[in-house]
GROMACS .gro file of C-alpha atoms in nm:
model
  400
    1MET     CA    1  -7.249  -0.961   5.861
    2ILE     CA    2  -7.627  -0.973   5.869
    3LEU     CA    3  -7.632  -0.849   6.232
    4GLY     CA    4  -7.406  -0.560   6.135
    5VAL     CA    5  -7.643  -0.449   5.863
    6ILE     CA    6  -7.939  -0.479   6.098
    7GLY     CA    7  -7.759  -0.267   6.356
    8LEU     CA    8  -7.685   0.001   6.101
    9VAL     CA    9  -8.046   0.012   5.989
   10VAL     CA   10  -8.167   0.043   6.353
   11LEU     CA   11  -7.933   0.335   6.422
   12VAL     CA   12  -8.038   0.516   6.104
   13ILE     CA   13  -8.407   0.471   6.184
   14ALA     CA   14  -8.349   0.592   6.536
   15GLY     CA   15  -8.187   0.909   6.407
   16MET     CA   16  -8.462   0.964   6.153
   17ILE     CA   17  -8.744   0.944   6.409
   18GLY     CA   18  -8.572   1.192   6.636
   19LEU     CA   19  -8.450   0.976   6.921
   20GLY     CA   20  -8.201   1.161   7.130
   21LEU     CA   21  -7.847   1.049   7.040
   22SER     CA   22  -7.533   1.182   7.201
   23GLY     CA   23  -7.243   1.316   6.999
   24ALA     CA   24  -7.037   1.004   7.073
   25THR     CA   25  -7.318   0.788   6.945
   26TRP     CA   26  -7.328   0.982   6.621
   27VAL     CA   27  -6.954   0.936   6.581
   28LEU     CA   28  -6.993   0.561   6.635
   29LEU     CA   29  -7.280   0.560   6.389
   30ILE     CA   30  -7.070   0.729   6.122
   31VAL     CA   31  -6.775   0.494   6.184
   32TYR     CA   32  -7.002   0.192   6.177
   33ALA     CA   33  -7.166   0.312   5.857
   34GLY     CA   34  -6.824   0.364   5.698
   35ILE     CA   35  -6.716   0.011   5.789
   36ILE     CA   36  -7.032  -0.139   5.643
   37LEU     CA   37  -7.020   0.069   5.327
   38HIS     CA   38  -6.656  -0.028   5.275
   39ALA     CA   39  -6.748  -0.395   5.326
   40ILE     CA   40  -7.023  -0.394   5.066
   41GLN     CA   41  -6.900  -0.530   4.733
   42VAL     CA   42  -7.073  -0.622   4.408
   43ILE     CA   43  -6.980  -0.945   4.238
   44PRO     CA   44  -7.017  -0.864   3.864
   45ALA     CA   45  -7.292  -1.035   3.669
   46ASN     CA   46  -7.186  -0.907   3.325
   47PRO     CA   47  -6.959  -1.074   3.244
   48PRO     CA   48  -7.051  -1.339   3.501
   49HIS     CA   49  -6.818  -1.393   3.797
   50VAL     CA   50  -6.813  -1.575   4.127
   51ALA     CA   51  -6.597  -1.497   4.429
   52GLN     CA   52  -6.405  -1.720   4.664
   53THR     CA   53  -6.394  -1.579   5.016
   54THR     CA   54  -6.068  -1.530   5.205
   55PHE     CA   55  -6.029  -1.497   5.585
   56LEU     CA   56  -5.713  -1.341   5.724
   57GLY     CA   57  -5.559  -1.376   5.380
   58LYS     CA   58  -5.634  -1.747   5.347
   59ARG     CA   59  -5.885  -1.898   5.109
   60ILE     CA   60  -6.184  -2.066   5.265
   61GLU     CA   61  -6.436  -2.291   5.093
   62GLU     CA   62  -6.707  -2.030   5.056
   63ILE     CA   63  -6.815  -1.939   4.703
   64ASN     CA   64  -7.038  -1.636   4.647
   65LYS     CA   65  -7.227  -1.584   4.324
   66GLU     CA   66  -7.294  -1.248   4.156
   67GLY     CA   67  -7.476  -0.975   4.346
   68TRP     CA   68  -7.428  -0.762   4.659
   69ARG     CA   69  -7.199  -0.914   4.924
   70ILE     CA   70  -7.048  -0.794   5.252
   71TYR     CA   71  -6.683  -0.855   5.347
   72LEU     CA   72  -6.629  -0.696   5.690
   73PHE     CA   73  -6.300  -0.514   5.753
   74ARG     CA   74  -6.197  -0.574   5.395
   75PRO     CA   75  -5.920  -0.650   5.308
   76TRP     CA   76  -5.768  -0.736   5.650
   77LEU     CA   77  -6.033  -0.969   5.790
   78TYR     CA   78  -6.248  -1.082   5.499
   79ASN     CA   79  -6.180  -1.043   5.129
   80TYR     CA   80  -6.253  -1.226   4.805
   81ILE     CA   81  -6.097  -1.351   4.482
   82LEU     CA   82  -6.294  -1.279   4.166
   83ILE     CA   83  -6.320  -1.572   3.924
   84PRO     CA   84  -6.466  -1.518   3.575
   85ILE     CA   85  -6.695  -1.802   3.470
   86THR     CA   86  -6.725  -1.719   3.102
   87LYS     CA   87  -6.653  -1.983   2.840
   88VAL     CA   88  -6.291  -2.018   2.732
   89ASN     CA   89  -6.228  -2.112   2.370
   90GLN     CA   90  -5.896  -2.289   2.337
   91ASP     CA   91  -5.773  -2.379   1.990
   92LEU     CA   92  -5.462  -2.587   2.028
   93ALA     CA   93  -5.183  -2.546   1.781
   94GLU     CA   94  -5.200  -2.818   1.519
   95VAL     CA   95  -5.049  -3.117   1.693
   96GLU     CA   96  -4.791  -3.293   1.479
   97ALA     CA   97  -4.761  -3.667   1.530
   98LEU     CA   98  -4.579  -3.961   1.375
   99THR     CA   99  -4.766  -4.273   1.272
  100PRO     CA  100  -4.601  -4.617   1.303
  101ASP     CA  101  -4.494  -4.601   0.935
  102ARG     CA  102  -4.306  -4.276   1.016
  103GLY     CA  103  -4.559  -4.062   0.836
  104ARG     CA  104  -4.613  -3.715   0.978
  105VAL     CA  105  -4.966  -3.579   1.023
  106LYS     CA  106  -5.112  -3.267   1.183
  107ILE     CA  107  -5.418  -3.294   1.405
  108PRO     CA  108  -5.603  -2.973   1.505
  109VAL     CA  109  -5.789  -2.980   1.838
  110ALA     CA  110  -6.045  -2.725   1.962
  111LEU     CA  111  -6.174  -2.703   2.320
  112THR     CA  112  -6.434  -2.492   2.497
  113TRP     CA  113  -6.464  -2.503   2.875
  114THR     CA  114  -6.604  -2.304   3.167
  115PRO     CA  115  -6.491  -2.275   3.530
  116ASP     CA  116  -6.719  -2.493   3.744
  117ALA     CA  117  -6.928  -2.255   3.957
  118ASP     CA  118  -7.116  -2.533   4.135
  119PRO     CA  119  -7.038  -2.490   4.508
  120THR     CA  120  -7.112  -2.855   4.582
  121PRO     CA  121  -6.791  -3.029   4.699
  122VAL     CA  122  -6.660  -3.323   4.498
  123ASN     CA  123  -6.450  -3.562   4.705
  124GLY     CA  124  -6.457  -3.303   4.981
  125VAL     CA  125  -6.327  -3.015   4.767
  126ILE     CA  126  -6.518  -2.740   4.586
  127PRO     CA  127  -6.416  -2.759   4.217
  128LEU     CA  128  -6.334  -2.387   4.196
  129VAL     CA  129  -6.072  -2.436   4.467
  130ASN     CA  130  -5.899  -2.683   4.237
  131PHE     CA  131  -5.939  -2.436   3.951
  132ILE     CA  132  -5.752  -2.167   4.143
  133ASN     CA  133  -5.494  -2.420   4.264
  134ALA     CA  134  -5.431  -2.517   3.901
  135GLY     CA  135  -5.345  -2.157   3.812
  136GLY     CA  136  -5.676  -2.022   3.690
  137VAL     CA  137  -5.746  -1.978   3.320
  138ASN     CA  138  -5.383  -1.979   3.209
  139GLY     CA  139  -5.283  -2.272   3.426
  140VAL     CA  140  -5.577  -2.490   3.323
  141SER     CA  141  -5.523  -2.404   2.956
  142ASP     CA  142  -5.162  -2.521   2.979
  143ILE     CA  143  -5.265  -2.845   3.152
  144LEU     CA  144  -5.531  -2.922   2.890
  145GLN     CA  145  -5.287  -2.851   2.609
  146ASP     CA  146  -5.029  -3.086   2.762
  147ILE     CA  147  -5.288  -3.362   2.807
  148ALA     CA  148  -5.415  -3.325   2.449
  149ILE     CA  149  -5.073  -3.319   2.283
  150GLU     CA  150  -4.940  -3.612   2.482
  151ARG     CA  151  -5.246  -3.831   2.428
  152ILE     CA  152  -5.280  -3.753   2.057
  153ARG     CA  153  -4.915  -3.830   1.990
  154GLU     CA  154  -4.934  -4.147   2.195
  155TRP     CA  155  -5.244  -4.261   2.006
  156ALA     CA  156  -5.100  -4.181   1.663
  157SER     CA  157  -4.765  -4.356   1.717
  158SER     CA  158  -4.882  -4.658   1.918
  159SER     CA  159  -4.861  -5.000   1.756
  160ASP     CA  160  -5.146  -5.126   1.979
  161GLU     CA  161  -5.409  -4.858   1.913
  162GLY     CA  162  -5.482  -4.599   1.654
  163PRO     CA  163  -5.382  -4.590   1.287
  164LYS     CA  164  -5.090  -4.795   1.156
  165THR     CA  165  -5.020  -4.572   0.855
  166TRP     CA  166  -5.054  -4.203   0.779
  167GLU     CA  167  -5.326  -4.288   0.526
  168GLU     CA  168  -5.530  -4.461   0.797
  169ALA     CA  169  -5.474  -4.160   1.025
  170LEU     CA  170  -5.649  -3.934   0.773
  171ARG     CA  171  -5.964  -4.148   0.815
  172SER     CA  172  -5.948  -4.174   1.195
  173ARG     CA  173  -6.097  -3.842   1.307
  174GLU     CA  174  -6.380  -4.001   1.506
  175SER     CA  175  -6.139  -4.237   1.683
  176ALA     CA  176  -5.909  -3.947   1.772
  177THR     CA  177  -6.202  -3.754   1.920
  178ALA     CA  178  -6.311  -4.055   2.128
  179ILE     CA  179  -5.959  -4.115   2.258
  180LEU     CA  180  -5.906  -3.751   2.351
  181LEU     CA  181  -6.246  -3.713   2.518
  182LYS     CA  182  -6.171  -4.018   2.730
  183ALA     CA  183  -5.832  -3.876   2.830
  184ILE     CA  184  -5.971  -3.538   2.939
  185ALA     CA  185  -6.320  -3.614   3.071
  186GLY     CA  186  -6.300  -3.988   3.137
  187GLY     CA  187  -6.449  -3.963   3.486
  188SER     CA  188  -6.768  -3.805   3.348
  189LEU     CA  189  -6.821  -4.059   3.068
  190THR     CA  190  -7.027  -4.375   3.075
  191ASP     CA  191  -6.809  -4.679   3.143
  192VAL     CA  192  -6.779  -4.945   2.870
  193PRO     CA  193  -6.718  -5.283   3.044
  194SER     CA  194  -6.512  -5.454   2.773
  195ASP     CA  195  -6.149  -5.528   2.700
  196VAL     CA  196  -6.210  -5.455   2.332
  197PRO     CA  197  -6.110  -5.093   2.260
  198THR     CA  198  -6.408  -4.859   2.260
  199THR     CA  199  -6.314  -4.719   1.918
  200ILE     CA  200  -6.335  -5.073   1.775
  201LEU     CA  201  -6.670  -5.140   1.942
  202MET     CA  202  -6.807  -4.814   1.800
  203LYS     CA  203  -6.732  -4.937   1.448
  204TYR     CA  204  -6.854  -5.288   1.525
  205PHE     CA  205  -7.193  -5.173   1.660
  206ALA     CA  206  -7.241  -4.893   1.405
  207LYS     CA  207  -7.550  -4.913   1.183
  208PRO     CA  208  -7.461  -5.006   0.917
  209ARG     CA  209  -7.151  -5.179   1.052
  210LYS     CA  210  -6.833  -5.008   0.941
  211LYS     CA  211  -6.560  -5.194   0.758
  212PRO     CA  212  -6.229  -5.228   0.943
  213LEU     CA  213  -5.917  -5.052   0.824
  214ASP     CA  214  -5.646  -5.276   0.686
  215SER     CA  215  -5.458  -5.284   1.017
  216GLU     CA  216  -5.782  -5.346   1.209
  217ALA     CA  217  -5.872  -5.631   0.975
  218LYS     CA  218  -5.540  -5.800   1.049
  219GLU     CA  219  -5.602  -5.780   1.424
  220TRP     CA  220  -5.980  -5.822   1.446
  221GLY     CA  221  -6.074  -5.999   1.123
  222LYS     CA  222  -6.206  -5.878   0.790
  223ASN     CA  223  -6.560  -5.904   0.926
  224TRP     CA  224  -6.473  -5.836   1.292
  225GLU     CA  225  -6.469  -6.210   1.371
  226LYS     CA  226  -6.235  -6.166   1.667
  227VAL     CA  227  -6.455  -5.891   1.812
  228SER     CA  228  -6.752  -6.127   1.809
  229ALA     CA  229  -6.540  -6.398   1.972
  230SER     CA  230  -6.419  -6.158   2.244
  231ILE     CA  231  -6.774  -6.043   2.325
  232ASN     CA  232  -6.892  -6.403   2.349
  233ALA     CA  233  -6.604  -6.489   2.582
  234GLU     CA  234  -6.665  -6.185   2.801
  235SER     CA  235  -7.035  -6.269   2.830
  236THR     CA  236  -6.941  -6.574   3.040
  237ASP     CA  237  -6.749  -6.364   3.294
  238PRO     CA  238  -6.940  -6.363   3.628
  239VAL     CA  239  -6.875  -5.993   3.697
  240ARG     CA  240  -6.997  -5.886   3.355
  241GLN     CA  241  -7.293  -6.123   3.380
  242ALA     CA  242  -7.389  -5.961   3.711
  243ALA     CA  243  -7.369  -5.611   3.560
  244ALA     CA  244  -7.587  -5.719   3.269
  245SER     CA  245  -7.839  -5.887   3.499
  246ALA     CA  246  -7.862  -5.575   3.714
  247ALA     CA  247  -7.958  -5.381   3.401
  248SER     CA  248  -8.199  -5.657   3.293
  249LYS     CA  249  -8.011  -5.698   2.968
  250SER     CA  250  -7.785  -5.947   2.797
  251TYR     CA  251  -7.417  -5.861   2.804
  252GLU     CA  252  -7.413  -5.769   2.433
  253ASP     CA  253  -7.721  -5.547   2.473
  254LEU     CA  254  -7.551  -5.377   2.768
  255LEU     CA  255  -7.245  -5.311   2.552
  256ILE     CA  256  -7.461  -5.171   2.274
  257GLU     CA  257  -7.633  -4.936   2.519
  258ARG     CA  258  -7.301  -4.813   2.662
  259ILE     CA  259  -7.148  -4.764   2.318
  260GLU     CA  260  -7.449  -4.561   2.206
  261ARG     CA  261  -7.411  -4.342   2.513
  262ARG     CA  262  -7.043  -4.291   2.433
  263ARG     CA  263  -7.135  -4.204   2.076
  264GLU     CA  264  -7.384  -3.949   2.210
  265ASP     CA  265  -7.113  -3.810   2.439
  266ILE     CA  266  -6.886  -3.757   2.141
  267GLU     CA  267  -7.158  -3.589   1.936
  268LYS     CA  268  -7.248  -3.359   2.226
  269ALA     CA  269  -6.884  -3.266   2.273
  270ARG     CA  270  -6.847  -3.190   1.903
  271ALA     CA  271  -7.159  -2.972   1.905
  272GLY     CA  272  -7.057  -2.780   2.218
  273ASN     CA  273  -7.324  -2.934   2.441
  274GLY     CA  274  -7.093  -3.148   2.652
  275GLY     CA  275  -7.129  -3.029   3.010
  276TYR     CA  276  -6.872  -3.281   3.142
  277ARG     CA  277  -6.746  -3.189   3.488
  278ILE     CA  278  -6.373  -3.225   3.549
  279PRO     CA  279  -6.352  -3.152   3.923
  280GLN     CA  280  -5.977  -3.210   3.948
  281LEU     CA  281  -5.931  -2.903   3.727
  282GLY     CA  282  -6.243  -2.722   3.846
  283ILE     CA  283  -6.395  -2.685   3.500
  284VAL     CA  284  -6.683  -2.806   3.285
  285LEU     CA  285  -6.588  -2.925   2.937
  286ASN     CA  286  -6.841  -2.791   2.686
  287ARG     CA  287  -6.682  -2.874   2.351
  288LEU     CA  288  -6.408  -3.096   2.217
  289ASN     CA  289  -6.353  -3.141   1.848
  290VAL     CA  290  -6.075  -3.288   1.639
  291GLY     CA  291  -6.052  -3.116   1.303
  292GLN     CA  292  -5.958  -3.266   0.969
  293ILE     CA  293  -5.640  -3.469   1.000
  294LEU     CA  294  -5.396  -3.379   0.724
  295PRO     CA  295  -5.052  -3.498   0.614
  296THR     CA  296  -4.758  -3.263   0.654
  297GLY     CA  297  -4.399  -3.238   0.536
  298ARG     CA  298  -4.287  -3.486   0.271
  299VAL     CA  299  -4.595  -3.697   0.335
  300ALA     CA  300  -4.811  -3.405   0.218
  301LEU     CA  301  -4.624  -3.401  -0.115
  302VAL     CA  302  -4.687  -3.773  -0.158
  303ALA     CA  303  -5.056  -3.728  -0.073
  304ASP     CA  304  -5.089  -3.442  -0.324
  305ARG     CA  305  -4.935  -3.653  -0.599
  306GLN     CA  306  -5.164  -3.945  -0.519
  307ALA     CA  307  -5.466  -3.714  -0.531
  308GLU     CA  308  -5.352  -3.579  -0.870
  309GLU     CA  309  -5.313  -3.931  -1.006
  310VAL     CA  310  -5.661  -4.026  -0.888
  311GLN     CA  311  -5.811  -3.720  -1.059
  312GLU     CA  312  -5.615  -3.790  -1.379
  313MET     CA  313  -5.741  -4.149  -1.382
  314LYS     CA  314  -6.100  -4.030  -1.336
  315ALA     CA  315  -6.060  -3.779  -1.621
  316GLU     CA  316  -5.910  -4.043  -1.851
  317THR     CA  317  -6.187  -4.288  -1.765
  318THR     CA  318  -6.452  -4.025  -1.844
  319GLU     CA  319  -6.283  -3.935  -2.171
  320LEU     CA  320  -6.251  -4.297  -2.284
  321GLU     CA  321  -6.614  -4.363  -2.198
  322HIS     CA  322  -6.716  -4.065  -2.411
  323VAL     CA  323  -6.504  -4.195  -2.705
  324ARG     CA  324  -6.657  -4.541  -2.671
  325LYS     CA  325  -7.010  -4.400  -2.683
  326ARG     CA  326  -6.930  -4.187  -2.991
  327ILE     CA  327  -6.784  -4.485  -3.176
  328LEU     CA  328  -7.093  -4.692  -3.096
  329GLU     CA  329  -7.313  -4.410  -3.227
  330TYR     CA  330  -7.131  -4.409  -3.562
  331LYS     CA  331  -7.144  -4.790  -3.582
  332ARG     CA  332  -7.522  -4.776  -3.538
  333MET     CA  333  -7.527  -4.536  -3.834
  334GLY     CA  334  -7.368  -4.804  -4.052
  335PHE     CA  335  -6.998  -4.727  -4.033
  336THR     CA  336  -6.744  -5.002  -3.980
  337LEU     CA  337  -6.554  -5.009  -3.651
  338ASP     CA  338  -6.237  -4.873  -3.812
  339ALA     CA  339  -6.423  -4.598  -3.995
  340ALA     CA  340  -6.613  -4.499  -3.678
  341ARG     CA  341  -6.291  -4.488  -3.480
  342GLU     CA  342  -6.122  -4.269  -3.742
  343ILE     CA  343  -6.414  -4.031  -3.757
  344VAL     CA  344  -6.409  -3.989  -3.376
  345MET     CA  345  -6.035  -3.924  -3.387
  346VAL     CA  346  -6.088  -3.649  -3.643
  347GLU     CA  347  -6.376  -3.514  -3.436
  348ARG     CA  348  -6.150  -3.491  -3.132
  349GLY     CA  349  -5.874  -3.319  -3.329
  350LYS     CA  350  -5.630  -3.609  -3.303
  351ALA     CA  351  -5.634  -3.730  -3.665
  352THR     CA  352  -5.283  -3.609  -3.742
  353LEU     CA  353  -5.154  -3.826  -3.462
  354ALA     CA  354  -5.372  -4.132  -3.515
  355ILE     CA  355  -5.403  -4.169  -3.892
  356SER     CA  356  -5.114  -4.273  -4.115
  357GLU     CA  357  -5.078  -4.316  -4.494
  358ASN     CA  358  -5.076  -4.694  -4.478
  359LYS     CA  359  -5.378  -4.715  -4.252
  360LEU     CA  360  -5.640  -4.483  -4.393
  361ASN     CA  361  -5.836  -4.566  -4.706
  362ILE     CA  362  -6.184  -4.420  -4.729
  363SER     CA  363  -6.412  -4.531  -5.010
  364GLU     CA  364  -6.645  -4.312  -5.208
  365GLU     CA  365  -6.941  -4.469  -5.029
  366THR     CA  366  -6.796  -4.388  -4.685
  367ARG     CA  367  -6.736  -4.030  -4.796
  368ARG     CA  368  -7.102  -3.993  -4.895
  369MET     CA  369  -7.212  -4.133  -4.557
  370ILE     CA  370  -6.987  -3.887  -4.374
  371GLU     CA  371  -7.121  -3.601  -4.583
  372ARG     CA  372  -7.478  -3.705  -4.506
  373VAL     CA  373  -7.434  -3.764  -4.131
  374ALA     CA  374  -7.174  -3.506  -4.030
  375PRO     CA  375  -7.095  -3.245  -4.296
  376GLU     CA  376  -6.867  -3.053  -4.060
  377LEU     CA  377  -6.639  -3.357  -4.043
  378LEU     CA  378  -6.602  -3.371  -4.419
  379GLY     CA  379  -6.393  -3.058  -4.430
  380LYS     CA  380  -6.165  -3.188  -4.156
  381LEU     CA  381  -6.136  -3.538  -4.287
  382LEU     CA  382  -6.124  -3.475  -4.666
  383GLY     CA  383  -6.074  -3.107  -4.739
  384THR     CA  384  -5.783  -3.062  -4.496
  385MET     CA  385  -5.615  -3.397  -4.469
  386PHE     CA  386  -5.677  -3.561  -4.811
  387GLN     CA  387  -5.655  -3.461  -5.175
  388LYS     CA  388  -5.977  -3.424  -5.370
  389GLY     CA  389  -6.081  -3.721  -5.574
  390GLY     CA  390  -5.818  -3.954  -5.428
  391GLN     CA  391  -5.854  -4.284  -5.250
  392GLY     CA  392  -5.726  -4.176  -4.912
  393VAL     CA  393  -5.383  -4.038  -5.016
  394PRO     CA  394  -5.269  -3.796  -4.747
  395ASN     CA  395  -5.240  -3.426  -4.823
  396GLN     CA  396  -4.877  -3.325  -4.846
  397ASN     CA  397  -4.934  -3.038  -4.600
  398THR     CA  398  -5.068  -3.274  -4.333
  399THR     CA  399  -4.837  -3.406  -4.066
  400SER     CA  400  -4.856  -3.771  -3.973
   0.00000   0.00000   0.00000
């Protein structure tokens, strides 16, 4: 291609400086120029693209980046396939899954990835070749969706990993992200050399250490006793000892370092700064995030009712605390406990429900104290509910 361009330039210069050229030469020059001009192509830079070269209709492992390129005798001899390398945002439909207790939850998953434009072969194959073989954007999107749905459902329903109840699933967002990242980009992640599940080790080595879920406590101990025992046992394994020695660390310190790297991987993926190469699909995973896990179906109704009951209990607790404080305030003023309680009931507008004829008997002294401390209560307590001058006889117009 380069020689062809050089030849064209030489012929043009020769014509420009007046060298004698025959008519046949001019014809050849025009034909040659036409071939070259037809071969020149521009690989778009906005939006960014790359091009895979084809020879005689077959793809060859030559990737050209954006800019001016020459494909001689296009499209019969050389040609190209344009591949956009812009980021693809893929929001998966909310994945519905069943937990071991038959609870149904929905788990939203969001991905962002980019075709891998690095021309360096991985295992002898340029990643973009695998990208095209997988069906391009649509094909890779379908594959990622299948991987995500299958792995999420497997994790949620497994009796060996993941949550054991739908309530635990609602608190397992970080674990779901770790599991899914491992399933999609496992080859690009730092290896964790332990038989203890990585999600368990992440909780165990967290600062401060996280408490296990109920199902985790049954399997690993209320204070992760079995995790500690497993790590101690693994530290005596010769292979693991050799790996730790090579890193000039103890086995537990090596585990801590690897878990912190995995935690960083998850945070980068959540923030969109992943950059994990997946050569078998020819892409780079930039972002992976599991959204808020929510109950669905009949389980959602149960969860709503539980939430309402919690809020009602909080409101009742707050109200009772307020009543207690008001009663104590009146007792400090000199009222008896019964008198203070009755005053607060009137104050809260519940006297007609709480005070009966046999119960209430307010003395003249108590009336004077009420008048002195809270005049506005006197009208409620005496003027509305009791006859003037009596000893606590209910007004006939007052309901009890």
